[in-house]
XYZ file of C-alpha atoms in Angstrom:
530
model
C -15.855 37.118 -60.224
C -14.696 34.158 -57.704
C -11.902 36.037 -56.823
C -13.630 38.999 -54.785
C -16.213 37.554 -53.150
C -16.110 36.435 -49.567
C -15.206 32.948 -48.773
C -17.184 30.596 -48.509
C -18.225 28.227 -45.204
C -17.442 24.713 -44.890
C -19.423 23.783 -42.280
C -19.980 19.729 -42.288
C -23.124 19.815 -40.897
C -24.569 22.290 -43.594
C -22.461 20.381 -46.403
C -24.214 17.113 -44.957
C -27.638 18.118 -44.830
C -27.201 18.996 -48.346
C -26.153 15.848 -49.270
C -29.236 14.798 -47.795
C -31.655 16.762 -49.536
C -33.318 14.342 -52.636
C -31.758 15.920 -55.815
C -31.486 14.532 -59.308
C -28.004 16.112 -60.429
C -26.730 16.427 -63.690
C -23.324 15.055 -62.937
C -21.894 12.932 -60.172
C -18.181 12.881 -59.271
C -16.158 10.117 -57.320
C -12.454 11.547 -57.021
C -11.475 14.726 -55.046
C -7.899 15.003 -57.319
C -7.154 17.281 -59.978
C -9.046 15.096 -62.719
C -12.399 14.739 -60.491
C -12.223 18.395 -59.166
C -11.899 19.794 -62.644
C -14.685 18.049 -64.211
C -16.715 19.741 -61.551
C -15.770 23.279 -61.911
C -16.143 22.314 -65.446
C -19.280 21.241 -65.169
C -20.746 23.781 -62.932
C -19.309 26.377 -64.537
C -21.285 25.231 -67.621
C -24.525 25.306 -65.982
C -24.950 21.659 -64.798
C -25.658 20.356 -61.406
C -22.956 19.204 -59.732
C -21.666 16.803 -56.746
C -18.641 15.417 -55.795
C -17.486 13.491 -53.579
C -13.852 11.859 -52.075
C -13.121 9.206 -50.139
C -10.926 10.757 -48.085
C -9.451 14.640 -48.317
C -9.203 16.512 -51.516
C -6.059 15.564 -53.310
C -5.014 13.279 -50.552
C -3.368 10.439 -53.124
C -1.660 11.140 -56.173
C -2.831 15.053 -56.814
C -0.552 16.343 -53.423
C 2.608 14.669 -54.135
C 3.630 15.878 -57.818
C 7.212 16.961 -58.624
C 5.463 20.439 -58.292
C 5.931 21.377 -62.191
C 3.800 23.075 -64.609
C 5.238 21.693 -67.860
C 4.501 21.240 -71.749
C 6.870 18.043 -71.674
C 9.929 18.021 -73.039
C 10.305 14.522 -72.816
C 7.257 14.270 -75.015
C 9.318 16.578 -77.618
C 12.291 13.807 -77.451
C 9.610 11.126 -78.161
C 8.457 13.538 -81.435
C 4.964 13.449 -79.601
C 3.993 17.551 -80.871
C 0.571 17.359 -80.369
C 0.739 16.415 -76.759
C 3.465 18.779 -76.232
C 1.799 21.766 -77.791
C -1.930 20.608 -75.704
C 0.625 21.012 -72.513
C 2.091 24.533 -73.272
C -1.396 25.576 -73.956
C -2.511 24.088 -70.632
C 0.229 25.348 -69.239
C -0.140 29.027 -69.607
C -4.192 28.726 -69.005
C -3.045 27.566 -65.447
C -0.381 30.014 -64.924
C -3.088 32.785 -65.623
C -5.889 31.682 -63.980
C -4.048 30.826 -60.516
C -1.008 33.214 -60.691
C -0.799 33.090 -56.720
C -0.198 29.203 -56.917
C 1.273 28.825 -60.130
C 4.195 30.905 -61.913
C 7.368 30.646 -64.420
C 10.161 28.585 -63.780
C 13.589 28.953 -65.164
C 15.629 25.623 -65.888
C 19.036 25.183 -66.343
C 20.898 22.041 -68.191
C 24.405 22.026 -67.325
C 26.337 20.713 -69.773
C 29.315 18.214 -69.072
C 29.744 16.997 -72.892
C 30.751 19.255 -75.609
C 27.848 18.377 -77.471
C 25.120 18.504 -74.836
C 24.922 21.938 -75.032
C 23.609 22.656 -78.529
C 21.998 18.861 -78.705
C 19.459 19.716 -76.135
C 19.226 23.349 -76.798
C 18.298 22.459 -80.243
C 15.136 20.557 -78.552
C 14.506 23.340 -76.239
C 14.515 25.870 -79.194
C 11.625 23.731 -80.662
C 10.005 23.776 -77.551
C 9.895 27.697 -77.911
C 8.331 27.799 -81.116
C 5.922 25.245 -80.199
C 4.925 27.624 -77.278
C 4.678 30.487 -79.526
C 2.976 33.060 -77.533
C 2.488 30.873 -74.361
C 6.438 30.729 -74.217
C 7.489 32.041 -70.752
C 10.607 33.356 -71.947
C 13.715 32.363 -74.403
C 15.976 29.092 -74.608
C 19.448 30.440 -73.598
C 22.487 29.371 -74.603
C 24.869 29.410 -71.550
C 28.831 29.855 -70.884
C 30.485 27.839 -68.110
C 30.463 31.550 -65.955
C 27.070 31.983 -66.532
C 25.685 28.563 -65.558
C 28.001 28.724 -62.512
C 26.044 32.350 -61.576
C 22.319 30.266 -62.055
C 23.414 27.410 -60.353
C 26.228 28.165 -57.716
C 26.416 24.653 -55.838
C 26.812 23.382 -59.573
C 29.576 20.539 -59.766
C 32.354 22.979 -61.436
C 35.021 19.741 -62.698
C 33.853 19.331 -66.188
C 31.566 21.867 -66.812
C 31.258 23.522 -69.958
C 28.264 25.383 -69.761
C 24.008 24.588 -69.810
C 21.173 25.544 -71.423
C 18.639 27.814 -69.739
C 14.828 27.560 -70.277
C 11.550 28.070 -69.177
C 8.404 25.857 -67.271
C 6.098 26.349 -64.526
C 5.890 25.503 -60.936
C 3.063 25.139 -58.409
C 1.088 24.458 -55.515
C -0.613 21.171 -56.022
C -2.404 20.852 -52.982
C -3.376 24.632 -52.596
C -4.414 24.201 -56.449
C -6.787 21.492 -56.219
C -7.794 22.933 -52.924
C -9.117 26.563 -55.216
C -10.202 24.060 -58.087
C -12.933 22.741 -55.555
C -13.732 26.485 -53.505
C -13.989 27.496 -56.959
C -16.488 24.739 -58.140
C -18.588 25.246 -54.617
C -18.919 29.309 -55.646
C -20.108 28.164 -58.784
C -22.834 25.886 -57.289
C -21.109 22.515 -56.971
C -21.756 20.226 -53.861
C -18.213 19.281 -52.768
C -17.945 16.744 -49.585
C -14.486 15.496 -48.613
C -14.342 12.243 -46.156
C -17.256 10.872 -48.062
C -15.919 7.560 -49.517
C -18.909 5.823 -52.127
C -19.572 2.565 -50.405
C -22.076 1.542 -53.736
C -23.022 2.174 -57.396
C -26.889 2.515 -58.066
C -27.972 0.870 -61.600
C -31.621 0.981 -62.716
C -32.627 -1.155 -65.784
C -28.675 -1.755 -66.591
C -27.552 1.694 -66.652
C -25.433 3.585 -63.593
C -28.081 6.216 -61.797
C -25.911 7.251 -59.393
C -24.246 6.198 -55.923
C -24.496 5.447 -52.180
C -21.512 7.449 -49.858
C -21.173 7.541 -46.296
C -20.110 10.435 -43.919
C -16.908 9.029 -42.954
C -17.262 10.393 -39.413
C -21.081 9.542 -38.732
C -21.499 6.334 -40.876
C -24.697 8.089 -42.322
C -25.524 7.291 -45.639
C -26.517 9.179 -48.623
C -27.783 7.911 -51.963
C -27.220 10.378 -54.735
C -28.915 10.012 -58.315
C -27.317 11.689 -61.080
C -28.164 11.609 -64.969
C -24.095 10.752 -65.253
C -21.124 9.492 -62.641
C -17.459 9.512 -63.691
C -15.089 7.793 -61.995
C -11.910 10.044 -61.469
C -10.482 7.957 -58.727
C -7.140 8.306 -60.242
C -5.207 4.931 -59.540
C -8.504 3.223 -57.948
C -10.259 3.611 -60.885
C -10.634 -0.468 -61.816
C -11.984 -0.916 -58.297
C -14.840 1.186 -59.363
C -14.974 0.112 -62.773
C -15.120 -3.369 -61.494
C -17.975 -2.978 -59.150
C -20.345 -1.954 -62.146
C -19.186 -4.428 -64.377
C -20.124 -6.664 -62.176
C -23.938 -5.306 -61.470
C -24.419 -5.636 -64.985
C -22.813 -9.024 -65.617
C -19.621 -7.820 -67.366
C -16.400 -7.791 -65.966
C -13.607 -5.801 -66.654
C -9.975 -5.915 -67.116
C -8.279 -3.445 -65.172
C -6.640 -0.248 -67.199
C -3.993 0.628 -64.682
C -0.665 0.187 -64.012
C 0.639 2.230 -61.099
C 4.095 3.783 -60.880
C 5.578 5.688 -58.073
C 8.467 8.689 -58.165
C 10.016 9.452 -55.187
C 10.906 12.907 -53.861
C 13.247 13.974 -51.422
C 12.933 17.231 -49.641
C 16.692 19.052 -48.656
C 17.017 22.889 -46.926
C 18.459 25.210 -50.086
C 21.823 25.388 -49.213
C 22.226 23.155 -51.299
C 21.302 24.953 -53.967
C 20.733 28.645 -53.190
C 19.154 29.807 -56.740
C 15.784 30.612 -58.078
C 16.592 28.317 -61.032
C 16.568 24.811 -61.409
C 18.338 22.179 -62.136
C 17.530 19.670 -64.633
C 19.285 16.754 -65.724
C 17.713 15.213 -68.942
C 19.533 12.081 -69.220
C 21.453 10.182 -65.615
C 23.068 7.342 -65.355
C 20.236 4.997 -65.741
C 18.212 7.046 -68.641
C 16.059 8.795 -66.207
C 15.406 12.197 -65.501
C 16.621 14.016 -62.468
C 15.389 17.533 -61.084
C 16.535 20.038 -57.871
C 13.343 22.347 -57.872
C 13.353 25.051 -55.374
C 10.507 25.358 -53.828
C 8.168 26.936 -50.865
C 12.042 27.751 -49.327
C 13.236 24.148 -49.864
C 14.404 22.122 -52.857
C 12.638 18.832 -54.091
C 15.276 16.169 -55.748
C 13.614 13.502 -57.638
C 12.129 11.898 -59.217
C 11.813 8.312 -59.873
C 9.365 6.162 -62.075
C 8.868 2.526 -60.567
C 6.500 -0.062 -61.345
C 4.482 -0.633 -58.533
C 2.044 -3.375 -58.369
C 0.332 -2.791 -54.762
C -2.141 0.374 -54.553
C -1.860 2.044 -51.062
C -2.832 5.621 -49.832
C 0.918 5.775 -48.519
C 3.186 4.592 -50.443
C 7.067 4.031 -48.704
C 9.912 4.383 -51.048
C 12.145 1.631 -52.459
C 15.581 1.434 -50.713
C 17.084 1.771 -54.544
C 14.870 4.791 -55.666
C 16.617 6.788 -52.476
C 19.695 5.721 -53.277
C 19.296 6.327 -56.648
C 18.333 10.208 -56.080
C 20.842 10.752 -53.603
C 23.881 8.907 -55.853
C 22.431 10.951 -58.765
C 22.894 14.873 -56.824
C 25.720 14.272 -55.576
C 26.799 13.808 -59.194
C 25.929 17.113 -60.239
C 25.742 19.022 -56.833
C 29.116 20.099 -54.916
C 27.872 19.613 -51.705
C 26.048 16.115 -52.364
C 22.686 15.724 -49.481
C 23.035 12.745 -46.884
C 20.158 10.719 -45.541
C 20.638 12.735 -42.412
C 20.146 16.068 -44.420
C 16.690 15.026 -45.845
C 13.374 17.208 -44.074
C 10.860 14.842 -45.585
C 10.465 12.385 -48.180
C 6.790 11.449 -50.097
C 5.662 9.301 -52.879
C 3.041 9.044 -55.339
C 1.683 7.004 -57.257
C 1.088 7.835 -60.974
C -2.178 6.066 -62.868
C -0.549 5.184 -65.976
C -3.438 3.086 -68.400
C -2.632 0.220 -70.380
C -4.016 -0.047 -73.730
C -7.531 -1.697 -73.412
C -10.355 -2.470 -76.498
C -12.876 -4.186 -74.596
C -14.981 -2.181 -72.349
C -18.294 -0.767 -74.020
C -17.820 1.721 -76.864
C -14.067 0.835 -78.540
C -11.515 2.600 -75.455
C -8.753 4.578 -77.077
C -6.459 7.267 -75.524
C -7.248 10.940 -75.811
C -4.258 13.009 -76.357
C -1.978 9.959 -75.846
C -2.026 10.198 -72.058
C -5.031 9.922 -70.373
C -7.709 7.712 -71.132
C -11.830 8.406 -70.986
C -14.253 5.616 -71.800
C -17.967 4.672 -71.055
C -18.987 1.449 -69.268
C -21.942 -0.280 -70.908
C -23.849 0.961 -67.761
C -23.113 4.435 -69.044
C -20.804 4.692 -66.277
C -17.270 7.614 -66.949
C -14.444 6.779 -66.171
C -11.150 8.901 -66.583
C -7.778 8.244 -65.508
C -3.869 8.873 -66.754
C -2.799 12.063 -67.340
C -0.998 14.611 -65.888
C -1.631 17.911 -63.839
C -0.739 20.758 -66.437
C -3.522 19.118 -68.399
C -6.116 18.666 -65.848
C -8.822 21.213 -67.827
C -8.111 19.656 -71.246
C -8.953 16.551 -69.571
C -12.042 17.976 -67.612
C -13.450 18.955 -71.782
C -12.466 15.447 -72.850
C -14.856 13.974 -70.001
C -18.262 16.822 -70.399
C -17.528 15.547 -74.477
C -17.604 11.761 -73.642
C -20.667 12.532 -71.633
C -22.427 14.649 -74.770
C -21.543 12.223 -77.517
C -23.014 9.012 -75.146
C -26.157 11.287 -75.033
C -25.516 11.351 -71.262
C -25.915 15.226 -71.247
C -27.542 17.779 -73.520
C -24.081 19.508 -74.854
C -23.093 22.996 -73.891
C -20.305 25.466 -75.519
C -16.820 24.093 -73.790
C -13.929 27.257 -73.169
C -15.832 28.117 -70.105
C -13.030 27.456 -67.716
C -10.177 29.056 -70.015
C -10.072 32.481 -68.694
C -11.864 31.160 -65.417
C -9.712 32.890 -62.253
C -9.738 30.378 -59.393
C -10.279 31.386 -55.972
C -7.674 33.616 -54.524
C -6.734 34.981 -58.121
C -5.085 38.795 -56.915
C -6.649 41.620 -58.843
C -2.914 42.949 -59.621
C 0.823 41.410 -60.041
C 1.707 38.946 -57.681
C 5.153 40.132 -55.963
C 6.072 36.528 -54.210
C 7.312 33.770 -56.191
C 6.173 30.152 -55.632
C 9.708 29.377 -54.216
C 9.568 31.450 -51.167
C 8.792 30.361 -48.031
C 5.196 29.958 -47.625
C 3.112 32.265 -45.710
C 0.124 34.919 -46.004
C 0.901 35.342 -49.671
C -0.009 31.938 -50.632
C -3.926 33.216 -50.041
C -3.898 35.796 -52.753
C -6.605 37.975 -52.457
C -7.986 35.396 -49.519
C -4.682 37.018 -47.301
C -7.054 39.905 -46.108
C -9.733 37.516 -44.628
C -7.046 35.527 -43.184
C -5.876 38.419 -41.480
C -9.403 39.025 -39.759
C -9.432 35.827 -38.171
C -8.373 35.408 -34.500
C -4.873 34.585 -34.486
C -3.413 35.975 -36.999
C -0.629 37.262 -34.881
C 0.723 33.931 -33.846
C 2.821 32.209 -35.870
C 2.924 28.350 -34.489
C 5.995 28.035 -36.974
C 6.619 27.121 -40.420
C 5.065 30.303 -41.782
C 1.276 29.410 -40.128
C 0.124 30.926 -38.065
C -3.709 30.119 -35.453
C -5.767 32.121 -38.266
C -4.479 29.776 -40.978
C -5.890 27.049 -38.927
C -8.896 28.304 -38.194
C -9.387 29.766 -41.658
C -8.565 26.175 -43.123
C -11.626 25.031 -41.181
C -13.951 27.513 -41.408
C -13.384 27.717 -45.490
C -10.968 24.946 -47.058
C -12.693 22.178 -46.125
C -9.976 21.126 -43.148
C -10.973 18.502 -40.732
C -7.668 16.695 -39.545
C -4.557 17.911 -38.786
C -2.965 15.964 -41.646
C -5.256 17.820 -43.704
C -3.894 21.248 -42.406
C -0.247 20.180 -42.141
C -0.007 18.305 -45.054
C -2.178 20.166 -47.978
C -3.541 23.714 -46.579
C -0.192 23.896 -45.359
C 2.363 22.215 -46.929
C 4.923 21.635 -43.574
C 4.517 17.466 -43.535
C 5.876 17.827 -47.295
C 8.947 20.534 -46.428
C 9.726 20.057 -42.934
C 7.945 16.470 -40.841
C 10.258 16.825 -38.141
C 8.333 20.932 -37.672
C 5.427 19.302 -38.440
C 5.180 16.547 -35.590
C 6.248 19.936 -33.523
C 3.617 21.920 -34.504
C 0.842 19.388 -34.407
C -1.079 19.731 -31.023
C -0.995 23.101 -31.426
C -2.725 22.900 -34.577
C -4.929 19.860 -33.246
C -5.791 22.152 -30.290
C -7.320 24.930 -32.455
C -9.186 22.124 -34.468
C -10.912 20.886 -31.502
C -11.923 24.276 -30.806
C -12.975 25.241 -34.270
C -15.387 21.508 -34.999
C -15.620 19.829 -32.014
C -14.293 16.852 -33.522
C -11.199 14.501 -32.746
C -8.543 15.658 -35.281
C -6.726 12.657 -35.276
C -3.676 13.711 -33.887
C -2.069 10.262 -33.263
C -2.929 9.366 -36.679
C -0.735 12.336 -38.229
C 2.169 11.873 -35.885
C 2.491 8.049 -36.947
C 2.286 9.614 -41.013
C 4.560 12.251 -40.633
C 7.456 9.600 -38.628
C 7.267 7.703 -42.611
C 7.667 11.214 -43.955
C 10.663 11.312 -41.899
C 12.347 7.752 -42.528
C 14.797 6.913 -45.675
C 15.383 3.316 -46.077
C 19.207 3.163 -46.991
């Protein structure tokens, strides 16, 4: 079992010389998100050879800056789309299962300011049960005005008539994809972060595998593999367009990038373990007030975005929007002045496409797998409740191209990721964070040298050093923002607590952590254009 062994090193140097060694794996990754990192656990825990490698850290883009939800859709529901919806809640419970230290049960709550919201969207919610079936978390309630007030106590009170209480999921998205990669490495997997693939190989027209570079030495590695996929998330084309252009074809590009803002608040201003969630504001969009890791996340937005960066600034209207929007439904509405940080992503939504090799269609109407005429993978779309179901699509793309000889798929259903506690877990994913986010890892933590100083923000010098030793951590960003989540709760703690945690780095890998670098990040993290 993953969960009791010891954890694994991370050393660079032995990750590296790996990297060097001539291989011929079964299956190449590009893409250290959620989609990459579960086609390699995937894959390795099906027997294959496996290697992966990210440009930059593991979930660094898109896979670290999620509204934080584990969730079957209900939008989907609205949209009568039951097959997705019912692929989600099965997801959806799979994930709660295998990671219960990162990802738990949720209760919602839809206050109602319209006599007929109440039983109009608790109709849709009682659906949503029976679509769940077993996997349902708990009961749709019907709530009085008293009762809503006692789930959600900073709940505007003019108007109110009651809400609708029901159930999701909330995570860890960082920490997650973090396990989903220690996971794949105790399974066999070569997983290098800061290894960005400079080149596509091709022998006689076909993809054979790829050149990467240690981002820190400029060495380069050329890996062969009998398949790549390109889970690059919303860099796919770039990918897709260097190979059809090494076999004469190019592409159109499949993506259209949209970003959704979130804004990070202290929970005064709403002191509840529920959520809020508005189904319908003033513009059609959805809002939510999630509590989480001791703060609550309001957002979020969904704006076309035609420029692809790795750090994306909101739009002046998508903060005003958010902020209008709470203080429409909250008593105490938030201020630009009461915001602790404030991050964007950018979602990989696909465009219909029909031209590239085999006929492209969507699999389970939101994400997309196809194979290049070069034989080369690529997935993209998506979300990350589905992540596994979209790991299966990809191993079945690369059995029915003949890529692979096929093997049984279920492997990673009942598959605990690293960390998994043998018993109940007593925190709950909105507390602050601290030890308990390490599940059964909290012991080992607790061995390390400095485990009783706390620098602030619940880490303490162990965390640090264990983030290095094990997770992979080589920047301060990477500890600050993703092995701890303080850049995404708290910048203005963060830029405090940085050459601390730079300090220990040093110590720990000799190399510079890039210090300057995060305190220049974490001032955007800080900064609402208004």
């Amino acid at each position: 079992m993953t969960t009791a062994s010891a954890p694994l090193p991370t050393r660079r140097a032995d990750l590296l010389a790996r990297l060097a060694q001539p291989h011929h794996y079964d299956l190449a990754v590009i893409g250290g998100g959620a989609t990459g990192l579960g086609v390699a656990l995937d894959a390795a825990a099906r027997g294959f050879s496996v290697v992966l490698v990210d440009s930059h850290d593991f979930a660094k883009g898109t896979s670290s800056r999620a509204t934080k939800l584990v969730h079957g859709g209900v939008r989907y529901l609205a949209q009568g789309n039951i097959a997705l919806v019912r692929e989600a809640l099965h997801e959806r419970t799979t994930l709660l299962h295998n990671a219960p230290h990162l990802a738990q049960p949720l209760p919602f709550v839809m206050p109602s300011y319209r006599f007929w919201e109440t039983p109009f969207y608790g109709a849709g919610l009682v659906m949503y049960d029976a679509l769940a079936g077993k996997a349902g978390l708990g009961s749709t309630q019907f709530l009085g005005r008293a009762r809503t007030i006692e789930c959600l106590p900073t709940a505007r009170t003019e108007g109110l008539k009651g809400g609708v209480k029901y159930w999701d999921g909330q995570f860890d998205d960082a920490r997650l994809a973090l396990a989903l990669a220690r996971t794949a490495a105790s399974l066999g997997a070569l997983v290098v972060n800061y290894c960005p693939a400079r080149a596509l190989v091709h022998e006689a027209g076909k993809v054979a595998g790829f050149v990467c570079e240690d981002a820190d030495s400029g060495q380069q590695f050329t890996v062969r593999a009998r398949t790549v996929v390109n889970a690059t998330g919303v860099w796919v084309d770039a990918l897709r367009q260097m190979d059809g252009e090494a076999i004469g074809r190019p592409v159109k590009p499949i993506v259209a990038p949209s970003q959704g803002v979130h804004i990070v608040v202290d929970r005064e201003f709403l002191p509840s373990d529920h959520a809020l969630m508005v189904p319908k504001t003033a513009d059609g969009r959805v809002l939510f007030a999630v509590p989480w890791l001791g703060k609550l996340i309001l957002g979020t937005t969904d704006s076309p975005r035609q420029d692809i960066v790795r750090e994306p600034e909101p739009f002046r209207e998508e903060v005003r929007f958010i902020l209008e929007e709470s203080a429409r439904y909250l008593t105490r509405a938030p201020k630009a002045e009461d915001i602790r940080s404030i991050w964007v992503g950018l979602r990989p939504l696909v465009k219909p496409q029909d031209d590239d090799g085999d006929n492209t269609k969507k699999i389970s109407r939101e994400h997309t797998v196809l194979a290049s005429r070069s034989g080369l993978i690529t997935v993209t779309g998506g979300k990350w409740t589905t992540y596994r179901a979209m790991a299966e699509d990809v191993l079945q793309k690369c059995f029915t191209t003949g890529l692979l000889p096929e093997k049984p798929a279920g492997v990673t259903n009942h598959l605990p990721l690293v960390g998994t506690p043998q018993g109940p877990v007593k925190h709950r994913i909105s507390d602050a964070q601290g030890l308990h986010s390490y599940g059964s890892e909290a012991a080992a933590v607790q061995e390390i040298p400095g485990a009783q100083t706390e620098l602030g923000g619940g880490l303490t010098e162990a965390m640090v050093r264990f983030a290095a030793r094990h997770e992979y951590a080589r920047t301060v960003e990477d500890v600050l923002a993703r092995r701890s989540r303080l850049l995404f709760l708290d910048a203005r703690q963060a830029i405090q607590l940085a050459p601390a945690v730079a300090g220990i780095l040093r110590e720990e890998l000799g190399v510079d952590p890039q210090l300057e670098a995060f305190l220049a990040l974490a001032q955007q993290y800080l900064h609402a254009p208004l």
